[in-house]
PDB file of C-alpha atoms and ligand atoms in Angstrom:
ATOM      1  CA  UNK A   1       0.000   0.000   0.000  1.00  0.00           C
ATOM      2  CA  UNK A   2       1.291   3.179  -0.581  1.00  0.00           C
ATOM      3  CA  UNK A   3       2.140   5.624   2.187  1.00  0.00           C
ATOM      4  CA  UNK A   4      -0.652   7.777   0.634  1.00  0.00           C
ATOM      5  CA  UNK A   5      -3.142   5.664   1.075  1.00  0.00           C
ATOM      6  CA  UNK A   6      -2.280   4.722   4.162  1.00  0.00           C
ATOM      7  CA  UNK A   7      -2.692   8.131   5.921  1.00  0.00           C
ATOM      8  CA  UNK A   8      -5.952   8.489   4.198  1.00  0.00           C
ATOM      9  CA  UNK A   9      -7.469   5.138   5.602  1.00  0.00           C
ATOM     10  CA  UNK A  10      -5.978   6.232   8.967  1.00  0.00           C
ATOM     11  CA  UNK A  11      -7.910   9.748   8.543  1.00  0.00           C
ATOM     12  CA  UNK A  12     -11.433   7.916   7.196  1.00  0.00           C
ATOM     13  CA  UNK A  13     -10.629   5.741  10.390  1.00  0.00           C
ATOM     14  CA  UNK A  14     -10.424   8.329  12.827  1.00  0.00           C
ATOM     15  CA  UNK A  15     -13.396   9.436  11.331  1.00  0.00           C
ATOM     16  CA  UNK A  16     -15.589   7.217  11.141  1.00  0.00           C
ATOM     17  CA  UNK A  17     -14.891   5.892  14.960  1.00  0.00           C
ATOM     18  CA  UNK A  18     -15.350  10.042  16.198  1.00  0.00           C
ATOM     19  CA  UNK A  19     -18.565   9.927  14.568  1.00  0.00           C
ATOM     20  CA  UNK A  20     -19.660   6.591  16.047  1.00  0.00           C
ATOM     21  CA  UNK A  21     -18.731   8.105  19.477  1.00  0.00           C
ATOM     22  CA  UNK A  22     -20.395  11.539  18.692  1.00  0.00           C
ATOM     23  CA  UNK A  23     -23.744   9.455  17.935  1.00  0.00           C
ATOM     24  CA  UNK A  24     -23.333   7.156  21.412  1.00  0.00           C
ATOM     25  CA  UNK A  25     -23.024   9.825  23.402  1.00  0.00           C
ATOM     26  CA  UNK A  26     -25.511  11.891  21.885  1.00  0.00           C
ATOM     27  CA  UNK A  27     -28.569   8.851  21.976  1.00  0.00           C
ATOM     28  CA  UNK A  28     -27.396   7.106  24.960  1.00  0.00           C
ATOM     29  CA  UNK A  29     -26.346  10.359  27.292  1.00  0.00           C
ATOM     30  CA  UNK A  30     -28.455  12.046  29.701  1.00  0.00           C
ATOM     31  CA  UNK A  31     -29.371  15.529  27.615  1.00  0.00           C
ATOM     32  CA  UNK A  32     -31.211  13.301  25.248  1.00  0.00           C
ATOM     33  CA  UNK A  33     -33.910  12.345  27.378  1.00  0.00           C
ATOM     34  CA  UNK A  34     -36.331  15.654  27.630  1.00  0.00           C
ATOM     35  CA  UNK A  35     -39.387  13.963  29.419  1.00  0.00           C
ATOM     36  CA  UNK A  36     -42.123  16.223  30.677  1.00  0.00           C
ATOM     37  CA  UNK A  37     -44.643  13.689  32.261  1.00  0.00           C
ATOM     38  CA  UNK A  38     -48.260  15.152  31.517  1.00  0.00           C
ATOM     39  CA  UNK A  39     -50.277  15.524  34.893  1.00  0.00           C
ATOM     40  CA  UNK A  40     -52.973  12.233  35.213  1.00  0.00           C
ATOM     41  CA  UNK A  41     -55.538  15.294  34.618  1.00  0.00           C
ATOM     42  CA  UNK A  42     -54.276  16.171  31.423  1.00  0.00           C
ATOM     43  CA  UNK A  43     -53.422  12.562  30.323  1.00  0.00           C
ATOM     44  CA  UNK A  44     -57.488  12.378  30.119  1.00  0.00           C
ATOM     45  CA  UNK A  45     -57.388  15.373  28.211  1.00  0.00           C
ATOM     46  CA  UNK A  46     -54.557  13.976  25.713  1.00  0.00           C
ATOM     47  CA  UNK A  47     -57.210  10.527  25.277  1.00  0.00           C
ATOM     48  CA  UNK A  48     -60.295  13.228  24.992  1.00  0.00           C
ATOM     49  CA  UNK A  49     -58.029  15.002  22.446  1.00  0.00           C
ATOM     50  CA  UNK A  50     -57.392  11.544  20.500  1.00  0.00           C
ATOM     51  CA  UNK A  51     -60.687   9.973  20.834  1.00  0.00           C
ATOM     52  CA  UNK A  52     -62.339  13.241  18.959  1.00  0.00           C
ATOM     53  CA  UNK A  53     -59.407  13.639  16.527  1.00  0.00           C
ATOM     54  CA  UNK A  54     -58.800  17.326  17.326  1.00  0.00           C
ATOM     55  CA  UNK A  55     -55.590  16.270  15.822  1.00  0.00           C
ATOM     56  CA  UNK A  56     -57.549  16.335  12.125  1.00  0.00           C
ATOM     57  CA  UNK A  57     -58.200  19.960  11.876  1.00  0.00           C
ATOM     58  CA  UNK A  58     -55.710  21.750  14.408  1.00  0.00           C
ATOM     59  CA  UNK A  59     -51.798  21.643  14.880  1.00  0.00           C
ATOM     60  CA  UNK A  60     -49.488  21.108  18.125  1.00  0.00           C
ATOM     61  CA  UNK A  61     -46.068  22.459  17.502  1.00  0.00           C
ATOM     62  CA  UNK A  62     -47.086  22.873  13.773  1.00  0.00           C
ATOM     63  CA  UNK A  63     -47.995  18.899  13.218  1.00  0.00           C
ATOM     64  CA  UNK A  64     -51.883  18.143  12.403  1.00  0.00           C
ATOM     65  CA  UNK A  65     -54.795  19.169  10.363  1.00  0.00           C
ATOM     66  CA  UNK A  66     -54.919  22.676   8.838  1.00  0.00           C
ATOM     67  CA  UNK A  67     -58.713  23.599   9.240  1.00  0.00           C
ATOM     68  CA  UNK A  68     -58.444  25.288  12.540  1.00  0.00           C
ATOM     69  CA  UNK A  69     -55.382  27.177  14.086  1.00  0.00           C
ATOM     70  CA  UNK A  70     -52.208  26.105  16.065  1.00  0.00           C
ATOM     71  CA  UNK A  71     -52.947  25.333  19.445  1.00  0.00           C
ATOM     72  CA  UNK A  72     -49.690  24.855  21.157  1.00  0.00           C
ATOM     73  CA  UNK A  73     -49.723  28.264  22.336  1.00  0.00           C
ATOM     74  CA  UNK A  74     -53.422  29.196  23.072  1.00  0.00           C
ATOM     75  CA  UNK A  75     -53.529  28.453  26.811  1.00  0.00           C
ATOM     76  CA  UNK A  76     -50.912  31.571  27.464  1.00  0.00           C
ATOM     77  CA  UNK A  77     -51.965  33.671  24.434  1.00  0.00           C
ATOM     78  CA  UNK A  78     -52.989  36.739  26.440  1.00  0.00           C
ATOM     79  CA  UNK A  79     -56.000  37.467  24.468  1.00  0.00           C
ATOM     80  CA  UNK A  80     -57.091  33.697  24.330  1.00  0.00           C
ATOM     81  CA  UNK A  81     -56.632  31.077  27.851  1.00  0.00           C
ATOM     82  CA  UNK A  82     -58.841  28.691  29.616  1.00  0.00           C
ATOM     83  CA  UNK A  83     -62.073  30.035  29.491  1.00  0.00           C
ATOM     84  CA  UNK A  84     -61.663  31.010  25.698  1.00  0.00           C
ATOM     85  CA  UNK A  85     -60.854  27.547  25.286  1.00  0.00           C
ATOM     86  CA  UNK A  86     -64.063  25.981  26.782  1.00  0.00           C
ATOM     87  CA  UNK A  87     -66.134  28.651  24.792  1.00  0.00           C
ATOM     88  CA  UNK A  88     -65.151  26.638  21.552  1.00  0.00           C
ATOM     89  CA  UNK A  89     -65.324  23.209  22.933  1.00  0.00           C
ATOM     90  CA  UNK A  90     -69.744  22.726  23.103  1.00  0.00           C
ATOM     91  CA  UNK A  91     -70.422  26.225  20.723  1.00  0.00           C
ATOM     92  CA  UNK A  92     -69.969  24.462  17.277  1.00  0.00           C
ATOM     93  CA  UNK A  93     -68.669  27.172  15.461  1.00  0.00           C
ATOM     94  CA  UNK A  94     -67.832  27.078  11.689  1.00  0.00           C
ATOM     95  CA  UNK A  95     -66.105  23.942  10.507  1.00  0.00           C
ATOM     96  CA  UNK A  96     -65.190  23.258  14.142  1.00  0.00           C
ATOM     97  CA  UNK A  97     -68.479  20.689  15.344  1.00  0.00           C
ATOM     98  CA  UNK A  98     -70.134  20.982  18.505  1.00  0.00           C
ATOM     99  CA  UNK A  99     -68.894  18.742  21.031  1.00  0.00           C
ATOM    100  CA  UNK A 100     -70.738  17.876  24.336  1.00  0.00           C
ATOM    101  CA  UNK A 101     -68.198  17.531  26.983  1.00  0.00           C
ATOM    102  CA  UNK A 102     -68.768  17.757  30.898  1.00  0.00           C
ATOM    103  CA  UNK A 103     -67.382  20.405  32.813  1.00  0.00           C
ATOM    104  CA  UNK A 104     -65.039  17.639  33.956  1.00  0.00           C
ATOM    105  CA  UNK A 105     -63.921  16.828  30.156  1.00  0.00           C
ATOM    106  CA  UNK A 106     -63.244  20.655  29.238  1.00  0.00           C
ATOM    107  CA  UNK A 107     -61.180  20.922  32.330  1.00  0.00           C
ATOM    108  CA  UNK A 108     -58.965  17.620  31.593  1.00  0.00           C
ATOM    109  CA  UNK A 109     -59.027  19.303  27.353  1.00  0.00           C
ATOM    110  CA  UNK A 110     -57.912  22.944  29.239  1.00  0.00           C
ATOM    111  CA  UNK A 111     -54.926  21.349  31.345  1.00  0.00           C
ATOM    112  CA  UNK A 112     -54.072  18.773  28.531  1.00  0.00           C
ATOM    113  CA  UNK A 113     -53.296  22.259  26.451  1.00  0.00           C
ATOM    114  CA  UNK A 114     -52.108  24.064  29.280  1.00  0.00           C
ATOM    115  CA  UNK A 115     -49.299  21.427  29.971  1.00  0.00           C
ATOM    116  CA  UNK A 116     -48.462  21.215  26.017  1.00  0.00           C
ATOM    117  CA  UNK A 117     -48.173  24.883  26.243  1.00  0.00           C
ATOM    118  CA  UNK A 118     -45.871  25.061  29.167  1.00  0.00           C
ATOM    119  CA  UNK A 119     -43.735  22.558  26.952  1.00  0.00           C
ATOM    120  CA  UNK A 120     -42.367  25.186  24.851  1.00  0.00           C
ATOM    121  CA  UNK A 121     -43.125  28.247  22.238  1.00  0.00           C
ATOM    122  CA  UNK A 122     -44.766  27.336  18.742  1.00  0.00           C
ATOM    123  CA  UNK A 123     -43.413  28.868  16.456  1.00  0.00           C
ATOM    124  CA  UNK A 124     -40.451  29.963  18.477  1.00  0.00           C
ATOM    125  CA  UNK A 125     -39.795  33.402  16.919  1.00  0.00           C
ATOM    126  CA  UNK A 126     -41.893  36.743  15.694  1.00  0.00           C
ATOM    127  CA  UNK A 127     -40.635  37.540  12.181  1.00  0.00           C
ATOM    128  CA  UNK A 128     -40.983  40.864  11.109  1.00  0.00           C
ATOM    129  CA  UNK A 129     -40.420  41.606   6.636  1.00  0.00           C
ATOM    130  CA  UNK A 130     -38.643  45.184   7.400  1.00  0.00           C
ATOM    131  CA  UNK A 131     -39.608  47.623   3.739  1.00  0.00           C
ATOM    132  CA  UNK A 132     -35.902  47.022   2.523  1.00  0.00           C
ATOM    133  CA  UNK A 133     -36.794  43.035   2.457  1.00  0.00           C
ATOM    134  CA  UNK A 134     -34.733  42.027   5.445  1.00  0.00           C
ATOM    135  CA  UNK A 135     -36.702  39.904   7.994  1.00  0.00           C
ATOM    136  CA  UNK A 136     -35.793  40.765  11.609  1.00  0.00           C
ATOM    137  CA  UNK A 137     -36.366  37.260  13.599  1.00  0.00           C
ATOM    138  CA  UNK A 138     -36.814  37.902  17.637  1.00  0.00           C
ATOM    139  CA  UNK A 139     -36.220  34.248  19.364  1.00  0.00           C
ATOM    140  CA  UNK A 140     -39.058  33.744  21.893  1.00  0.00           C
ATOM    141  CA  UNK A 141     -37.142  31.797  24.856  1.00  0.00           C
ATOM    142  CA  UNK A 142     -33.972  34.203  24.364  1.00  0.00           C
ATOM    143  CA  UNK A 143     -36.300  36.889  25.593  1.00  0.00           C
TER     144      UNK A 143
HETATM  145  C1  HEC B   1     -63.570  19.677  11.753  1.00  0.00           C
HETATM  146  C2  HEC B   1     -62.497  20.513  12.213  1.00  0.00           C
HETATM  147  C3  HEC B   1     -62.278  20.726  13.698  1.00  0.00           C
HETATM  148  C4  HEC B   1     -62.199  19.776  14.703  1.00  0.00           C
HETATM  149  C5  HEC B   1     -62.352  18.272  14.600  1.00  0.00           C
HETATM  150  C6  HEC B   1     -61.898  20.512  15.902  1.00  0.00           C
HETATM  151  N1  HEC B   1     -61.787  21.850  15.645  1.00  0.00           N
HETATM  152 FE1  HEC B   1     -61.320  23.313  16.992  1.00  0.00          FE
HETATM  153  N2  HEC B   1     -61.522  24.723  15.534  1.00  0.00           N
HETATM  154  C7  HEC B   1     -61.785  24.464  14.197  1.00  0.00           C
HETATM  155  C8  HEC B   1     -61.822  25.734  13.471  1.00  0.00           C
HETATM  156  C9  HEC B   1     -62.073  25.896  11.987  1.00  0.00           C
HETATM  157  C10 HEC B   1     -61.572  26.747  14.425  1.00  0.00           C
HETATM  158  C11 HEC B   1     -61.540  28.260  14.184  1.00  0.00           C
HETATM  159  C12 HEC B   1     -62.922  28.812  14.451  1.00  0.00           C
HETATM  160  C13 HEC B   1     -62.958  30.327  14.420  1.00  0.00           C
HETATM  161  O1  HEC B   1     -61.896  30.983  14.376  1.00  0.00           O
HETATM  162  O2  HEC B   1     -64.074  30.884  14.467  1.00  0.00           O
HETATM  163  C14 HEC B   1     -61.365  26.078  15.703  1.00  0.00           C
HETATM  164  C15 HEC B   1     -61.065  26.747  16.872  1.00  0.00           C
HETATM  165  C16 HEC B   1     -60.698  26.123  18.061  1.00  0.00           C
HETATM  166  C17 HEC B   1     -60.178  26.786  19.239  1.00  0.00           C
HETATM  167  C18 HEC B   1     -59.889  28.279  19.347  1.00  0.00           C
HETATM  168  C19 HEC B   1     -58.476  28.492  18.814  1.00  0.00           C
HETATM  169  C20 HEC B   1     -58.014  29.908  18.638  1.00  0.00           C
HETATM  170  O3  HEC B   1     -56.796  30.129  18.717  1.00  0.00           O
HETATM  171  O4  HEC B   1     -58.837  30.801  18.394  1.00  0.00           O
HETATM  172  C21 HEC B   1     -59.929  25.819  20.178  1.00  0.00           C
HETATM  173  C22 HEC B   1     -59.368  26.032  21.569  1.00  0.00           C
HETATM  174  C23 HEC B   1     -60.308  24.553  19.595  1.00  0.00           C
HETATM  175  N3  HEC B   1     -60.769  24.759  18.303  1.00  0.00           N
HETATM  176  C24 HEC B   1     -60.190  23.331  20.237  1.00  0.00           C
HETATM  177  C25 HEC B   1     -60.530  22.131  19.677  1.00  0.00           C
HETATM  178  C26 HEC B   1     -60.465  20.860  20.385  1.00  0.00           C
HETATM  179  C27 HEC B   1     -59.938  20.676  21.805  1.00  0.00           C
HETATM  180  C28 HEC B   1     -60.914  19.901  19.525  1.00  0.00           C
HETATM  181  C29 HEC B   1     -61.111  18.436  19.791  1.00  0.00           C
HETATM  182  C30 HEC B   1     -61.966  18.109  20.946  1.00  0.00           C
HETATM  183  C31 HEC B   1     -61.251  20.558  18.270  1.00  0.00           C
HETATM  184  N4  HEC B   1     -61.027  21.909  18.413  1.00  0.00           N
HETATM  185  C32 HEC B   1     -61.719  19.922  17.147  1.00  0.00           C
HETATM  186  C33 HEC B   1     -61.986  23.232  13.627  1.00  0.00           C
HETATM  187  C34 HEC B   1     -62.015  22.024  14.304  1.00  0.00           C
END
């Protein structure tokens, strides 16, 4: 083998085993585990949530049906929160049908979103299109 070749194997070597390394720690090291258990309250929300596939026609963290908005962020929304939330649930209004939950139910849907909303920011910046074209992007957790 030439001496060439040699040094190159020895690089693609070194390589490859950082990169193997790199991936262990990253899937098998602490920082990769982000659990944030949801509350036994808002567990019967999440099964509410499933069983009446609010997942077809509105989004968590941008992932779902496009008929209705986002809802990641609706429980802190100033102008929006819990009781904003219940109005919708039994009004029927639009494309959104009229559901008939207990008080009980809306309170599990409420805390299900509440705890999804305490999980993070969706979509995690404001972008503003400035008149020369630029787009000023303001991160929302580096507030
Ligand atoms: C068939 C489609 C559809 C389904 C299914 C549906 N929604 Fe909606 N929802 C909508 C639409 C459309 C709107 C917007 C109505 C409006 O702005 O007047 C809406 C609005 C809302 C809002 C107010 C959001 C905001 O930011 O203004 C909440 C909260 C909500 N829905 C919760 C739910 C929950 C919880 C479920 C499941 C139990 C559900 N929806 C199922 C279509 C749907």
């Amino acid at each position: 083998m030439q001496k060439r070749t040699k040094i190159y194997m020895g690089c693609m070597l070194a390589l490859v085993s950082v990169f193997g390394l790199y991936n262990f720690t990253i899937y098998t090291g602490e920082d990769s585990r982000y659990e944030t258990p949801l509350s036994e309250k808002a567990l019967h929300g999440q099964t509410l949530w499933q069983q009446n596939n609010c997942f077809s026609c509105h989004q968590l963290y941008g992932l779902g049906g496009y008929l209705g908005p986002d809802l990641t962020n609706v429980f802190s929304d100033e102008n929006k929160g819990p009781d904003y939330i219940k109005a919708f649930l039994n009004s029927g209004i639009k494309t959104m049908p009229k559901f008939h939950f207990s008080e009980a139910e809306q309170e599990a849907i409420v805390t299900f979103l509440k705890e999804v909303d305490a999980s993070g920011y969706y979509p995690n910046y404001n972008a503003t299109i400035k008149p020369d074209g630029w787009v000023d992007i303001e991160y929302k957790n580096e507030k």
